[in-house]
Tab-separated table of C-alpha atoms in Angstrom:
chain	number	residue	atom	x	y	z
A	13	MET	CA	106.451	102.194	-147.537
A	14	ASP	CA	108.493	101.106	-144.055
A	15	HIS	CA	111.720	99.767	-143.832
A	16	SER	CA	110.514	96.084	-143.234
A	17	GLU	CA	108.678	96.109	-146.696
A	18	LEU	CA	111.539	97.560	-148.220
A	19	PHE	CA	113.294	94.739	-146.454
A	20	TRP	CA	111.010	92.025	-147.904
A	21	ASN	CA	110.565	93.892	-151.272
A	22	ALA	CA	114.802	94.285	-151.848
A	23	GLY	CA	116.788	92.282	-154.283
A	24	ILE	CA	119.291	89.754	-153.302
A	25	GLU	CA	121.818	92.019	-154.197
A	26	GLU	CA	120.438	94.733	-152.826
A	27	LEU	CA	119.965	92.610	-149.294
A	28	LYS	CA	123.893	91.796	-149.472
A	29	ARG	CA	124.916	95.151	-149.649
A	30	GLY	CA	121.993	96.556	-147.128
A	31	TYR	CA	120.788	99.521	-148.813
A	32	ILE	CA	118.764	100.243	-151.452
A	33	ARG	CA	118.484	103.611	-153.270
A	34	GLN	CA	115.093	105.161	-153.149
A	35	GLU	CA	114.744	108.726	-155.309
A	36	GLU	CA	117.475	111.063	-154.016
A	37	GLN	CA	117.601	108.864	-150.746
A	38	VAL	CA	119.409	105.830	-150.113
A	39	VAL	CA	117.542	104.140	-147.384
A	40	CYS	CA	119.346	101.388	-145.202
A	41	LEU	CA	117.068	97.986	-145.260
A	42	LEU	CA	118.219	96.978	-142.002
A	43	ASP	CA	116.361	100.495	-140.138
A	44	GLY	CA	115.198	102.956	-141.950
A	45	GLN	CA	117.900	104.913	-141.721
A	46	ARG	CA	118.333	106.926	-144.346
A	47	TYR	CA	120.999	109.530	-145.937
A	48	GLU	CA	120.056	112.726	-148.596
A	49	GLN	CA	122.126	112.065	-152.123
A	50	GLY	CA	124.295	114.955	-153.353
A	51	ILE	CA	125.393	115.563	-149.435
A	52	ILE	CA	128.188	115.275	-148.404
A	53	TYR	CA	128.359	113.862	-144.177
A	54	GLN	CA	131.810	114.609	-142.003
A	55	ASP	CA	133.119	111.885	-139.529
A	56	GLU	CA	135.720	112.586	-137.327
A	57	GLY	CA	137.493	114.750	-139.605
A	58	VAL	CA	136.057	112.531	-142.534
A	59	PHE	CA	134.213	113.379	-145.343
A	60	TYR	CA	131.552	110.264	-146.933
A	61	ASP	CA	129.062	110.874	-150.052
A	62	ALA	CA	125.598	109.142	-148.702
A	63	GLU	CA	126.252	105.214	-149.888
A	64	ARG	CA	129.719	105.360	-148.532
A	65	TYR	CA	128.268	107.169	-145.233
A	66	MET	CA	125.428	104.494	-145.567
A	67	ARG	CA	128.050	101.605	-146.016
A	68	LEU	CA	130.112	103.131	-142.476
A	69	HIS	CA	126.858	103.095	-140.528
A	70	ILE	CA	126.152	99.633	-141.247
A	71	GLU	CA	129.198	98.399	-140.258
A	72	ARG	CA	129.492	100.699	-136.998
A	73	THR	CA	125.690	99.137	-135.941
A	74	TYR	CA	125.325	95.418	-136.955
A	75	GLY	CA	128.968	95.034	-138.070
A	76	SER	CA	128.025	93.217	-141.315
A	77	VAL	CA	124.399	92.573	-143.001
A	78	PHE	CA	125.754	89.008	-142.351
A	79	ASP	CA	125.507	89.619	-138.581
A	80	TYR	CA	122.339	91.381	-138.794
A	81	LEU	CA	120.808	88.851	-140.981
A	82	ILE	CA	122.566	85.739	-139.007
A	83	GLY	CA	120.955	87.367	-135.920
A	84	LEU	CA	117.306	87.045	-137.209
A	85	ASP	CA	114.545	84.678	-135.819
A	86	LYS	CA	114.645	81.152	-137.363
A	87	LYS	CA	111.387	81.500	-138.117
A	88	LEU	CA	113.010	84.121	-140.321
A	89	THR	CA	116.112	82.677	-141.789
A	90	GLY	CA	114.840	79.106	-142.006
A	91	LEU	CA	118.153	78.338	-139.554
A	92	THR	CA	118.042	75.713	-136.896
A	93	ASP	CA	120.218	77.121	-133.891
A	94	HIS	CA	122.902	74.229	-135.575
A	95	GLN	CA	122.945	75.256	-138.833
A	96	ASN	CA	123.412	79.366	-137.777
A	97	ARG	CA	126.721	78.437	-135.529
A	98	LEU	CA	128.136	77.092	-138.683
A	99	LEU	CA	127.118	79.072	-140.973
A	100	GLN	CA	128.894	82.120	-139.052
A	101	LEU	CA	131.961	79.855	-138.783
A	102	PHE	CA	132.513	79.429	-141.701
A	103	TYR	CA	131.262	83.323	-142.663
A	104	GLN	CA	134.462	83.303	-139.916
A	105	GLY	CA	136.933	81.814	-142.460
A	106	MET	CA	137.536	78.934	-140.630
A	107	GLY	CA	138.321	75.659	-142.011
A	108	ASP	CA	136.711	72.288	-141.903
A	109	ALA	CA	139.067	70.734	-139.218
A	110	ASP	CA	139.316	74.251	-137.005
A	111	ILE	CA	135.554	74.476	-137.121
A	112	GLN	CA	135.297	70.189	-135.898
A	113	LYS	CA	137.833	71.338	-132.521
A	114	GLU	CA	135.751	74.420	-132.406
A	115	THR	CA	132.310	72.445	-132.337
A	116	GLY	CA	132.923	69.283	-131.172
A	117	ILE	CA	131.100	67.760	-133.996
A	118	GLY	CA	131.772	64.769	-135.337
A	119	SER	CA	134.965	64.761	-137.529
A	120	ALA	CA	136.261	67.182	-140.390
A	121	SER	CA	134.712	65.189	-143.190
A	122	THR	CA	131.293	65.636	-140.904
A	123	ILE	CA	131.545	68.992	-141.388
A	124	ARG	CA	132.062	69.035	-145.359
A	125	ASN	CA	128.832	67.290	-145.436
A	126	HIS	CA	127.142	70.005	-143.419
A	127	ARG	CA	128.161	72.040	-145.831
A	128	PHE	CA	126.779	69.861	-148.373
A	129	GLY	CA	123.435	69.839	-146.834
A	130	LEU	CA	123.752	73.733	-147.000
A	131	LYS	CA	124.278	74.199	-150.534
A	132	GLU	CA	121.422	71.893	-150.799
A	133	LYS	CA	119.162	73.496	-148.834
A	134	GLU	CA	120.128	77.045	-151.061
A	135	ARG	CA	119.531	75.173	-154.180
A	136	GLN	CA	115.826	74.423	-152.757
A	137	ALA	CA	115.786	78.328	-151.596
A	138	LYS	CA	116.577	79.010	-155.268
A	139	VAL	CA	113.890	76.904	-156.591
A	140	PHE	CA	111.403	77.806	-154.013
A	141	LEU	CA	111.937	81.559	-154.855
A	142	THR	CA	111.391	81.088	-158.211
A	143	LEU	CA	108.188	78.855	-158.204
A	144	MET	CA	106.691	81.568	-155.654
A	145	GLU	CA	107.318	84.451	-158.685
A	146	LEU	CA	105.670	82.070	-160.920
A	147	LEU	CA	102.954	81.999	-158.548
A	148	LYS	CA	102.141	85.161	-158.263
A	149	GLU	CA	101.990	85.679	-162.120
A	150	LYS	CA	98.545	83.358	-162.044
A	151	ASP	CA	97.284	83.342	-158.157
A	152	ARG	CA	94.487	86.061	-158.201
A	153	HIS	CA	92.678	85.175	-154.846
A	154	ALA	CA	95.767	85.736	-152.741
A	155	PRO	CA	95.671	87.931	-150.225
A	156	VAL	CA	97.807	90.902	-149.659
A	157	ILE	CA	99.749	89.622	-146.684
A	158	VAL	CA	100.972	91.964	-143.826
A	159	GLU	CA	104.802	92.229	-143.575
A	160	VAL	CA	106.486	90.896	-140.677
A	161	PRO	CA	108.186	92.873	-138.727
A	162	VAL	CA	111.965	92.168	-139.461
A	163	ARG	CA	113.357	91.989	-135.927
A	164	ALA	CA	110.514	89.898	-134.825
A	165	ARG	CA	111.042	87.378	-132.644
A	166	MET	CA	108.707	84.671	-131.210
A	167	VAL	CA	107.165	84.876	-134.977
A	168	ASP	CA	103.985	82.636	-134.584
A	169	GLU	CA	100.631	82.918	-136.452
A	170	ARG	CA	99.659	85.955	-134.363
A	171	TYR	CA	101.766	87.726	-137.805
A	172	ASN	CA	99.222	85.406	-139.761
A	173	ILE	CA	97.835	89.143	-140.723
A	174	THR	CA	96.121	90.042	-143.656
A	175	GLU	CA	95.700	93.661	-145.083
A	176	ASP	CA	91.735	93.552	-144.591
A	177	GLU	CA	91.713	91.989	-141.652
A	178	ARG	CA	94.427	94.633	-139.806
A	179	GLN	CA	92.070	97.563	-141.659
A	180	LYS	CA	88.834	95.474	-139.800
A	181	VAL	CA	90.415	95.509	-136.434
A	182	LEU	CA	91.542	98.729	-136.507
A	183	ALA	CA	87.761	100.110	-137.790
A	184	LYS	CA	86.515	97.743	-134.824
A	185	TYR	CA	88.430	99.507	-131.825
A	186	PHE	CA	89.223	103.084	-133.847
A	187	PRO	CA	85.404	103.265	-134.737
A	188	ASP	CA	86.796	106.991	-134.967
A	189	GLY	CA	89.931	106.365	-136.766
A	190	THR	CA	93.577	105.502	-135.708
A	191	GLN	CA	94.463	108.874	-134.663
A	192	ASP	CA	91.377	108.679	-132.397
A	193	ARG	CA	91.253	107.273	-129.295
A	194	LEU	CA	91.222	103.190	-128.715
A	195	LYS	CA	87.229	102.081	-127.740
A	196	THR	CA	89.060	98.851	-125.626
A	197	PHE	CA	92.101	96.951	-125.634
A	198	LYS	CA	90.658	93.874	-124.003
A	199	MET	CA	90.501	91.402	-127.021
A	200	GLN	CA	92.600	88.314	-128.650
A	201	GLU	CA	96.514	88.613	-128.020
A	202	LYS	CA	96.333	88.467	-132.971
A	203	HIS	CA	94.249	92.085	-132.297
A	204	LYS	CA	96.298	93.899	-129.972
A	205	LEU	CA	99.460	93.062	-132.141
A	206	ILE	CA	97.666	95.089	-134.977
A	207	VAL	CA	96.626	97.317	-132.652
A	208	LEU	CA	99.820	98.107	-130.874
A	209	ARG	CA	101.872	98.179	-134.544
A	210	GLU	CA	99.429	100.725	-135.684
A	211	ILE	CA	99.949	102.870	-131.543
A	212	ALA	CA	103.502	102.552	-132.850
A	213	GLY	CA	103.163	104.925	-135.256
A	214	ARG	CA	102.761	107.827	-133.491
A	215	PHE	CA	106.106	107.666	-132.343
A	216	GLU	CA	109.625	108.876	-134.122
A	217	ILE	CA	112.516	106.333	-135.423
A	218	GLY	CA	115.849	107.493	-134.016
A	219	LYS	CA	114.255	109.242	-130.861
A	220	THR	CA	114.623	109.299	-127.563
A	221	TYR	CA	111.734	109.737	-124.989
A	222	HIS	CA	111.456	110.270	-121.577
A	223	GLU	CA	108.547	108.097	-120.085
A	224	LYS	CA	106.985	111.211	-119.194
A	225	ASP	CA	106.636	111.665	-122.856
A	226	ILE	CA	105.531	108.157	-123.714
A	227	ASN	CA	102.552	108.372	-121.219
A	228	ALA	CA	101.405	111.735	-122.247
A	229	ILE	CA	101.124	109.877	-126.162
A	230	LEU	CA	99.570	106.806	-124.844
A	231	GLN	CA	97.027	109.033	-123.102
A	232	GLU	CA	96.286	109.724	-126.092
A	233	VAL	CA	95.295	106.647	-126.993
A	234	TYR	CA	94.099	105.217	-123.897
A	235	ASP	CA	93.213	105.521	-120.150
A	236	ASP	CA	94.735	102.723	-119.333
A	237	TYR	CA	98.052	104.237	-120.792
A	238	VAL	CA	100.143	101.606	-118.242
A	239	THR	CA	98.884	98.513	-119.956
A	240	VAL	CA	99.193	99.681	-123.599
A	241	ARG	CA	103.212	101.041	-122.620
A	242	ARG	CA	103.943	97.464	-121.404
A	243	TYR	CA	102.635	95.395	-124.145
A	244	MET	CA	104.136	97.604	-126.383
A	245	ILE	CA	107.937	96.680	-124.693
A	246	GLU	CA	106.992	93.546	-124.134
A	247	TYR	CA	106.290	92.852	-127.875
A	248	SER	CA	109.393	95.212	-128.517
A	249	LEU	CA	108.058	98.148	-130.291
A	250	LEU	CA	109.105	100.174	-128.107
A	251	ASP	CA	113.031	99.231	-125.813
A	252	ARG	CA	113.824	101.714	-123.212
A	253	LYS	CA	117.195	101.326	-120.346
A	254	ARG	CA	116.938	99.656	-117.636
A	255	ASP	CA	115.965	102.277	-115.475
A	256	GLY	CA	113.164	103.177	-117.250
A	257	SER	CA	114.914	106.499	-117.784
A	258	GLU	CA	114.703	106.507	-121.878
A	259	TYR	CA	112.516	105.392	-123.807
A	260	TRP	CA	113.087	104.625	-127.981
A	261	LEU	CA	110.602	103.573	-130.927
A	262	LYS	CA	112.479	99.856	-132.183
A	263	GLU	CA	113.356	99.193	-135.544
A	264	SER	CA	110.558	97.161	-137.493
């Protein structure tokens, strides 16, 4: 199970913490980083157990779990830009009068109204989550949906993929198996996303690649590896330095 699946299956308290305990490991819900329980990690002369080292990793990499979550695509958070900004200011501990000055919004009472609106959204979310949990117990016909990558951008209908659909698409374009060669890259955008996410599995999380290494791996997939590489960058599956000297697999 990749870290996006772990993220979406995690409970509220686990998400607030930013990591879960899984067997003998501590796994980061934000990027999949894993540390072994029972091992002591040293950093700048200080010794940490796995959980404390994970908290250090989250703080150094993202600032906080709040900072990570607030930066997700609005289709995933359900927040408008305005609500996003207000939540950030609330999290910083600013009072209503100071927020009003900072944003130029109406008056302090206007900010209080926004607070009330966000609390109402919270209540609605709790009811909706409960309804969905109850629905799972009764809905026997719901298809298995492929989880949306946590860091996906421009989330739209391309990400509306069932597991059955994913398997059919992969079988069509990888007739000899997904570890073999791609039949063609001429396909609709939704299918491209499915295929590219499968190809991304050939790269290791946390490893840095030179362009020639990327090309060598993609040449094993498809002759026009340059086009595949470009699409992997456009779909935020691969990232790179501006000069193209180094590439790495982006967190899903």
